[in-house]
C-alpha cells in the first residue's frame, strides 16, 4: 500500500502545444472525427463513443495494445475537452490517466494545447520520467500529424 503522499511522487503532467493551420471550429471537428482519429493521433488504434463513455484501443509496445474506457470530465465545444480513464485492461500502463485538449484561436489558425496527467501503474522510481518523455514525443508527433492533415484539406 502507498499513502497518498507517496503516490504523488509518481504522478506526472506533460503538456505540449502546436499551431494547427485551420480555424478553431474546423480543428475541433477534425479532432472529433473518430474515423480520422487513428490517422493523426498516435495514442489510439481505435476509438468509439456512446452517450456516456469513450472506448479506446491504444498501442502499448511491440504490436501489443491495451484498452481503456474514459468519460468526459470537461466538454466545451469547440475549445476544451478532458477525458478521464475510468477503467482499463489488465496490462494497462497507467494507474490514472487524464487527457485534455484546449483550442485557442490564433487569427485563422488554432493554438492546440494537449495535456496528459498520469500515474504509472507500476511504482518504479525511473518509470515516470521515461513515460513522460515518451508521452511528450507521442503528443508532438500527433500534433504534427494533425497539422499535416489540416493543411491537406
Coordinates of C-alpha atoms in Angstrom, one line a residue:
X1 CA 0.0 0.0 0.0
X2 CA 1.1 3.5 -0.7
X3 CA -0.1 6.6 1.1
X4 CA -1.4 9.5 -0.9
X5 CA 1.8 11.5 -0.4
X6 CA 3.9 8.6 -1.5
X7 CA 1.7 8.0 -4.5
X8 CA 2.1 11.7 -5.6
X9 CA 5.8 11.1 -6.2
X10 CA 4.8 9.0 -9.3
X11 CA 2.2 11.5 -10.7
X12 CA 3.3 13.5 -13.7
X13 CA 1.9 16.0 -16.1
X14 CA 3.1 16.5 -19.7
X15 CA 1.9 19.5 -21.8
X16 CA 2.7 20.3 -25.4
X17 CA 1.4 22.9 -27.9
X18 CA 1.3 23.4 -31.6
X19 CA -0.3 25.6 -34.2
X20 CA -2.9 23.9 -36.4
X21 CA -3.3 25.7 -39.7
X22 CA -7.1 25.9 -39.7
X23 CA -9.7 27.7 -37.6
X24 CA -10.7 26.5 -34.2
X25 CA -14.1 25.2 -35.2
X26 CA -12.6 23.2 -38.1
X27 CA -9.8 21.9 -35.9
X28 CA -12.4 20.7 -33.3
X29 CA -14.4 18.9 -36.0
X30 CA -11.3 17.3 -37.4
X31 CA -10.2 16.1 -33.9
X32 CA -13.6 14.8 -33.0
X33 CA -14.0 12.7 -36.2
X34 CA -13.5 9.2 -34.8
X35 CA -12.8 7.7 -38.2
X36 CA -9.9 10.1 -38.8
X37 CA -8.6 10.0 -35.2
X38 CA -6.2 7.0 -35.7
X39 CA -4.7 8.7 -38.8
X40 CA -3.3 11.6 -36.8
X41 CA -3.4 10.5 -33.1
X42 CA -0.5 8.1 -32.4
X43 CA -2.1 7.3 -29.0
X44 CA -5.1 5.4 -30.4
X45 CA -5.6 2.4 -32.7
X46 CA -9.4 2.8 -32.5
X47 CA -11.9 4.9 -30.6
X48 CA -15.6 4.8 -30.3
X49 CA -18.2 6.6 -28.1
X50 CA -21.7 6.2 -26.9
X51 CA -23.9 8.7 -24.9
X52 CA -21.8 8.2 -21.7
X53 CA -18.3 6.8 -22.5
X54 CA -15.4 6.7 -24.9
X55 CA -13.8 3.3 -25.7
X56 CA -10.1 3.3 -26.7
X57 CA -7.8 0.7 -28.1
X58 CA -4.3 2.1 -27.7
X59 CA -0.8 0.9 -28.7
X60 CA 1.4 -0.4 -25.9
X61 CA 4.7 -1.9 -27.2
X62 CA 5.9 -4.2 -29.9
X63 CA 2.5 -4.6 -31.6
X64 CA 0.6 -5.2 -28.3
X65 CA -2.3 -2.9 -27.3
X66 CA -4.4 -2.1 -24.3
X67 CA -8.0 -1.0 -23.9
X68 CA -9.5 1.6 -21.7
X69 CA -12.8 3.4 -21.1
X70 CA -12.9 7.1 -20.5
X71 CA -15.6 9.7 -19.6
X72 CA -15.7 13.4 -20.2
X73 CA -14.9 15.5 -17.2
X74 CA -14.9 18.6 -19.3
X75 CA -16.7 19.2 -22.7
X76 CA -16.9 22.7 -24.0
X77 CA -17.0 22.7 -27.8
X78 CA -15.1 24.0 -29.7
X79 CA -12.4 25.0 -27.2
X80 CA -12.0 22.5 -24.4
X81 CA -12.3 18.8 -23.7
X82 CA -10.9 16.5 -21.0
X83 CA -11.3 12.7 -20.6
X84 CA -10.5 10.6 -17.6
X85 CA -9.8 6.9 -17.6
X86 CA -12.4 5.1 -15.5
X87 CA -11.2 1.5 -16.3
X88 CA -8.5 -0.2 -18.3
X89 CA -7.4 -3.6 -19.4
X90 CA -5.2 -5.8 -17.1
X91 CA -2.0 -4.8 -18.9
X92 CA -2.7 -1.0 -18.9
X93 CA 0.4 1.1 -18.2
X94 CA -1.4 3.7 -16.1
X95 CA -3.0 3.7 -12.6
X96 CA -4.6 7.0 -13.5
X97 CA -4.9 8.9 -16.8
X98 CA -6.5 12.2 -17.8
X99 CA -6.0 13.9 -21.2
X100 CA -7.2 17.3 -22.3
X101 CA -7.3 19.5 -25.4
X102 CA -7.5 23.3 -25.3
X103 CA -8.0 25.1 -28.6
X104 CA -7.5 28.8 -28.8
X105 CA -8.0 30.9 -32.0
X106 CA -4.8 32.5 -33.4
X107 CA -6.1 34.5 -36.3
X108 CA -7.2 32.0 -38.9
X109 CA -5.2 29.2 -37.2
X110 CA -5.6 27.4 -33.9
X111 CA -3.2 27.0 -30.9
X112 CA -3.7 23.5 -29.7
X113 CA -2.5 22.5 -26.2
X114 CA -2.6 18.9 -25.2
X115 CA -2.1 17.9 -21.5
X116 CA -1.7 14.4 -20.2
X117 CA -1.7 13.8 -16.4
X118 CA -0.9 10.3 -15.4
X119 CA 0.4 7.9 -12.7
X120 CA 2.2 4.7 -13.8
X121 CA 0.6 1.5 -12.7
X122 CA 4.0 0.1 -11.7
X123 CA 5.6 2.0 -8.9
X124 CA 9.2 2.0 -10.2
X125 CA 11.4 5.1 -9.5
X126 CA 12.6 5.6 -13.1
X127 CA 9.3 4.9 -14.8
X128 CA 7.6 8.4 -14.5
X129 CA 10.5 10.1 -16.3
X130 CA 10.6 7.5 -19.1
X131 CA 6.9 7.7 -19.6
X132 CA 6.9 11.5 -19.5
X133 CA 9.4 11.6 -22.3
X134 CA 7.5 9.1 -24.4
X135 CA 4.2 10.8 -23.9
X136 CA 5.8 14.2 -24.9
X137 CA 7.2 12.6 -28.1
X138 CA 3.9 11.0 -29.0
X139 CA 1.9 14.2 -28.3
X140 CA 4.3 16.2 -30.6
X141 CA 4.1 13.6 -33.3
X142 CA 0.3 13.5 -33.1
X143 CA 0.0 17.3 -33.3
X144 CA 2.4 17.3 -36.3
X145 CA 0.2 14.7 -38.0
X146 CA -2.9 16.7 -37.2
X147 CA -1.3 19.9 -38.6
X148 CA -0.4 18.0 -41.8
X149 CA -3.9 16.5 -42.1
X150 CA -5.4 20.0 -41.6
X151 CA -3.1 21.6 -44.2
X152 CA -4.1 19.0 -46.8
X153 CA -7.8 19.8 -46.5

